[in-house]
Structures are given as structure tokens and as C-alpha cells.
mmCIF file of C-alpha atoms in Angstrom:
data_model
loop_
_atom_site.group_PDB
_atom_site.id
_atom_site.type_symbol
_atom_site.label_atom_id
_atom_site.label_comp_id
_atom_site.label_asym_id
_atom_site.label_seq_id
_atom_site.Cartn_x
_atom_site.Cartn_y
_atom_site.Cartn_z
ATOM 1 C CA MET A 1 13.683 -39.485 74.155
ATOM 2 C CA SER A 2 15.154 -36.042 73.585
ATOM 3 C CA SER A 3 15.393 -33.448 76.369
ATOM 4 C CA SER A 4 16.157 -29.736 76.357
ATOM 5 C CA TYR A 5 18.839 -28.286 78.604
ATOM 6 C CA LEU A 6 19.857 -24.732 79.422
ATOM 7 C CA ILE A 7 23.642 -24.628 79.762
ATOM 8 C CA ALA A 8 25.634 -21.742 81.286
ATOM 9 C CA LEU A 9 29.151 -21.141 79.972
ATOM 10 C CA GLY A 10 31.925 -19.097 81.532
ATOM 11 C CA SER A 11 35.640 -18.417 81.143
ATOM 12 C CA ASN A 12 38.126 -15.960 82.595
ATOM 13 C CA ARG A 13 41.458 -17.427 81.503
ATOM 14 C CA ARG A 14 43.143 -17.458 78.117
ATOM 15 C CA HIS A 15 43.426 -20.701 76.176
ATOM 16 C CA ARG A 16 46.602 -21.505 74.251
ATOM 17 C CA VAL A 17 44.636 -22.159 71.028
ATOM 18 C CA PHE A 18 41.396 -20.158 71.327
ATOM 19 C CA GLY A 19 42.815 -17.068 73.000
ATOM 20 C CA ARG A 20 40.825 -14.707 75.204
ATOM 21 C CA PRO A 21 37.902 -15.871 77.376
ATOM 22 C CA ARG A 22 35.311 -14.517 74.929
ATOM 23 C CA GLU A 23 36.759 -16.729 72.190
ATOM 24 C CA VAL A 24 37.007 -19.692 74.588
ATOM 25 C CA VAL A 25 33.257 -19.423 75.248
ATOM 26 C CA ARG A 26 32.486 -19.173 71.528
ATOM 27 C CA ALA A 27 34.639 -22.235 70.787
ATOM 28 C CA ALA A 28 32.964 -24.172 73.611
ATOM 29 C CA MET A 29 29.551 -23.337 72.137
ATOM 30 C CA GLU A 30 30.671 -25.037 68.936
ATOM 31 C CA GLU A 31 31.998 -28.075 70.828
ATOM 32 C CA LEU A 32 28.694 -28.537 72.654
ATOM 33 C CA ALA A 33 27.084 -29.441 69.342
ATOM 34 C CA ALA A 34 28.764 -32.845 69.775
ATOM 35 C CA LEU A 35 26.308 -33.529 72.617
ATOM 36 C CA GLY A 36 23.116 -32.684 70.727
ATOM 37 C CA THR A 37 21.466 -29.994 68.643
ATOM 38 C CA VAL A 38 22.076 -26.425 69.774
ATOM 39 C CA THR A 39 18.767 -24.589 69.363
ATOM 40 C CA GLY A 40 19.658 -21.269 70.975
ATOM 41 C CA ARG A 41 22.808 -19.272 71.694
ATOM 42 C CA SER A 42 23.090 -16.052 73.628
ATOM 43 C CA SER A 43 25.574 -13.310 73.067
ATOM 44 C CA VAL A 44 28.764 -13.441 75.139
ATOM 45 C CA PHE A 45 28.767 -10.986 78.044
ATOM 46 C CA SER A 46 31.663 -9.596 80.059
ATOM 47 C CA THR A 47 31.008 -9.826 83.809
ATOM 48 C CA ASP A 48 32.785 -8.987 87.052
ATOM 49 C CA PRO A 49 34.611 -11.767 88.917
ATOM 50 C CA ILE A 50 33.041 -13.401 91.963
ATOM 51 C CA GLY A 51 34.650 -15.104 94.936
ATOM 52 C CA PRO A 52 38.436 -15.412 94.777
ATOM 53 C CA ALA A 53 38.515 -15.101 90.954
ATOM 54 C CA GLN A 54 40.678 -12.161 89.880
ATOM 55 C CA ARG A 55 39.807 -11.671 86.217
ATOM 56 C CA ARG A 56 36.591 -10.612 84.469
ATOM 57 C CA PHE A 57 34.526 -13.437 83.009
ATOM 58 C CA ALA A 58 33.023 -14.036 79.606
ATOM 59 C CA ASN A 59 29.586 -15.628 80.113
ATOM 60 C CA ALA A 60 26.941 -17.006 77.779
ATOM 61 C CA ALA A 61 24.110 -19.531 77.686
ATOM 62 C CA LEU A 62 22.776 -21.998 75.178
ATOM 63 C CA VAL A 63 19.873 -24.387 74.796
ATOM 64 C CA ILE A 64 20.642 -27.868 73.568
ATOM 65 C CA GLU A 65 18.343 -30.733 72.580
ATOM 66 C CA SER A 66 20.019 -33.991 73.532
ATOM 67 C CA GLU A 67 19.307 -37.692 73.790
ATOM 68 C CA TYR A 68 21.534 -37.787 76.882
ATOM 69 C CA ASP A 69 20.036 -38.067 80.350
ATOM 70 C CA PRO A 70 21.253 -35.436 82.867
ATOM 71 C CA LEU A 71 24.161 -37.500 84.257
ATOM 72 C CA ALA A 72 25.377 -38.480 80.783
ATOM 73 C CA LEU A 73 25.184 -34.843 79.650
ATOM 74 C CA LEU A 74 27.109 -33.770 82.766
ATOM 75 C CA ALA A 75 29.816 -36.324 81.899
ATOM 76 C CA GLY A 76 29.981 -34.859 78.382
ATOM 77 C CA LEU A 77 30.286 -31.318 79.753
ATOM 78 C CA LYS A 78 33.082 -32.351 82.137
ATOM 79 C CA HIS A 79 34.886 -34.017 79.238
ATOM 80 C CA ILE A 80 34.722 -30.802 77.196
ATOM 81 C CA GLU A 81 35.958 -28.769 80.179
ATOM 82 C CA ARG A 82 38.976 -31.098 80.489
ATOM 83 C CA GLU A 83 39.658 -30.867 76.737
ATOM 84 C CA PHE A 84 39.810 -27.080 77.164
ATOM 85 C CA GLY A 85 42.322 -27.450 79.988
ATOM 86 C CA ARG A 86 40.066 -27.180 83.024
ATOM 87 C CA ARG A 87 41.780 -28.499 86.109
ATOM 88 C CA THR A 88 39.908 -29.620 89.151
ATOM 89 C CA GLY A 89 40.695 -27.663 92.225
ATOM 90 C CA ARG A 90 39.350 -24.869 94.273
ATOM 91 C CA ARG A 91 35.821 -23.719 93.764
ATOM 92 C CA TRP A 92 35.129 -20.183 92.484
ATOM 93 C CA GLY A 93 38.629 -19.591 91.135
ATOM 94 C CA ASP A 94 39.883 -18.522 87.741
ATOM 95 C CA ARG A 95 39.163 -21.097 85.043
ATOM 96 C CA VAL A 96 39.559 -21.689 81.342
ATOM 97 C CA LEU A 97 36.022 -23.062 80.988
ATOM 98 C CA ASP A 98 33.035 -23.716 83.212
ATOM 99 C CA LEU A 99 29.937 -25.495 81.877
ATOM 100 C CA ASP A 100 26.848 -25.921 84.057
ATOM 101 C CA ILE A 101 23.438 -27.471 83.505
ATOM 102 C CA VAL A 102 21.061 -24.785 84.762
ATOM 103 C CA LEU A 103 17.634 -26.133 83.763
ATOM 104 C CA TRP A 104 16.254 -29.267 82.137
ATOM 105 C CA SER A 105 12.945 -29.867 80.353
ATOM 106 C CA GLY A 106 12.378 -32.786 82.741
ATOM 107 C CA GLY A 107 12.086 -30.413 85.714
ATOM 108 C CA LYS A 108 14.003 -31.278 88.873
ATOM 109 C CA PHE A 109 16.869 -33.766 89.127
ATOM 110 C CA ALA A 110 19.094 -34.634 92.062
ATOM 111 C CA SER A 111 22.034 -36.970 92.555
ATOM 112 C CA HIS A 112 25.231 -36.746 94.581
ATOM 113 C CA THR A 113 26.987 -35.085 91.605
ATOM 114 C CA LEU A 114 24.244 -32.986 90.000
ATOM 115 C CA THR A 115 21.293 -30.869 91.066
ATOM 116 C CA ILE A 116 18.884 -29.374 88.524
ATOM 117 C CA PRO A 117 17.934 -26.597 88.684
ATOM 118 C CA HIS A 118 21.388 -25.309 89.498
ATOM 119 C CA ASP A 119 21.392 -24.231 93.151
ATOM 120 C CA GLU A 120 22.474 -20.604 92.726
ATOM 121 C CA PHE A 121 21.248 -19.649 89.260
ATOM 122 C CA ARG A 122 18.338 -17.498 90.530
ATOM 123 C CA LEU A 123 20.811 -15.086 92.147
ATOM 124 C CA ARG A 124 23.327 -14.851 89.331
ATOM 125 C CA ASP A 125 22.849 -12.122 86.771
ATOM 126 C CA PHE A 126 25.758 -13.586 84.772
ATOM 127 C CA VAL A 127 23.555 -16.674 84.216
ATOM 128 C CA LEU A 128 20.135 -15.012 83.992
ATOM 129 C CA ARG A 129 21.118 -12.223 81.584
ATOM 130 C CA PRO A 130 22.293 -14.494 78.744
ATOM 131 C CA ALA A 131 19.596 -17.091 79.532
ATOM 132 C CA LYS A 132 16.907 -14.425 79.191
ATOM 133 C CA MET A 133 18.042 -13.789 75.605
ATOM 134 C CA ILE A 134 17.338 -17.355 74.480
ATOM 135 C CA ALA A 135 14.898 -18.862 76.990
ATOM 136 C CA PRO A 136 12.933 -16.044 78.658
ATOM 137 C CA ASN A 137 9.843 -18.174 79.244
ATOM 138 C CA TRP A 138 11.556 -21.257 80.692
ATOM 139 C CA ARG A 139 10.274 -21.824 84.207
ATOM 140 C CA ASP A 140 12.206 -22.625 87.326
ATOM 141 C CA PRO A 141 10.560 -25.857 88.551
ATOM 142 C CA VAL A 142 11.141 -24.821 92.174
ATOM 143 C CA THR A 143 9.683 -21.290 92.189
ATOM 144 C CA GLY A 144 7.499 -21.420 89.077
ATOM 145 C CA SER A 145 9.028 -18.120 87.914
ATOM 146 C CA THR A 146 10.207 -17.604 84.354
ATOM 147 C CA ILE A 147 13.783 -16.658 83.582
ATOM 148 C CA ARG A 148 12.490 -13.225 82.573
ATOM 149 C CA GLN A 149 10.881 -12.796 86.005
ATOM 150 C CA LEU A 150 13.952 -14.052 87.858
ATOM 151 C CA SER A 151 16.175 -11.734 85.832
ATOM 152 C CA ALA A 152 14.025 -8.736 86.713
ATOM 153 C CA ARG A 153 14.548 -9.543 90.418
ATOM 154 C CA ALA A 154 18.307 -10.194 90.244
#
């Protein structure tokens, strides 16, 4: 059975092939089609760094219809991150590519490696702003608020 997922994308480091972070995010959007059917893509936004990151980020969101369950989709996202040169290491640092499952049409999901909805998405304008472009009426299964409502509060 097919599920819909809202995926957040981010980059703030150049890639040897794709170039600047904005182009890294665009290339990653194309790669995500290998995991299902992309049904919505936001624009790419430039955002300020958070935490110890030093460089501005390029952020976007997309909606994908996929046959994968949440853990299988997460494995696919991690594989794409590694293909783009993502190294595991410190949290919140500079990175070539970050892919996160924000919401899922199945509602809530929790395992030791994945929590849906994403824990911090309600507070992050760099997630809500692009998500609002493509999925304004998706509801947070925890609060019941739409992305549009959450974005207005962020």
C-alpha cells in the first residue's frame, strides 16, 4: 500500500559534482524519485545556520508517494545522503545533504531510529516555510494543526 511522506531537504556545503548547496538540494530532489513518485516540490530557500553550523543553508521540501514503510524509506534517505558525501558525525554541523521524514500519511510512528512527526519541525521555519508551499493542509498528528497554522506561529 502506498503512503505519502513530507521530506525536508537541507544543504550548506558544496558538492564536488553538483556545486553550491542550492544545486545539491535540487539534485537530491531528483534522486528522491528513485524511492517513489514525487508529487510536490517546494522552491529552494536560503536560511540562516543553526547550532554550530557556520554557513547558510539551502532548504526545501517535497511530498513523495512511496510503497516503502517508514523504516525502509529512512534507509533509502540515508543511502542517498551517503551517495552525496554525507558523513556521520556531530549533530547540527555543516553538511552536504540532510534528508528528514517530517510527516507521514500514516500519522505517528516511533522506533529507536525514527520518530514521525519529526520532533522539532513545529519550531523550524526552514522546514515549515517550504512545506507550506506544497502541503499547507497536512495536519500534525500530535497537535492537529495544519502546516499553514504551524507556520503562522513559527
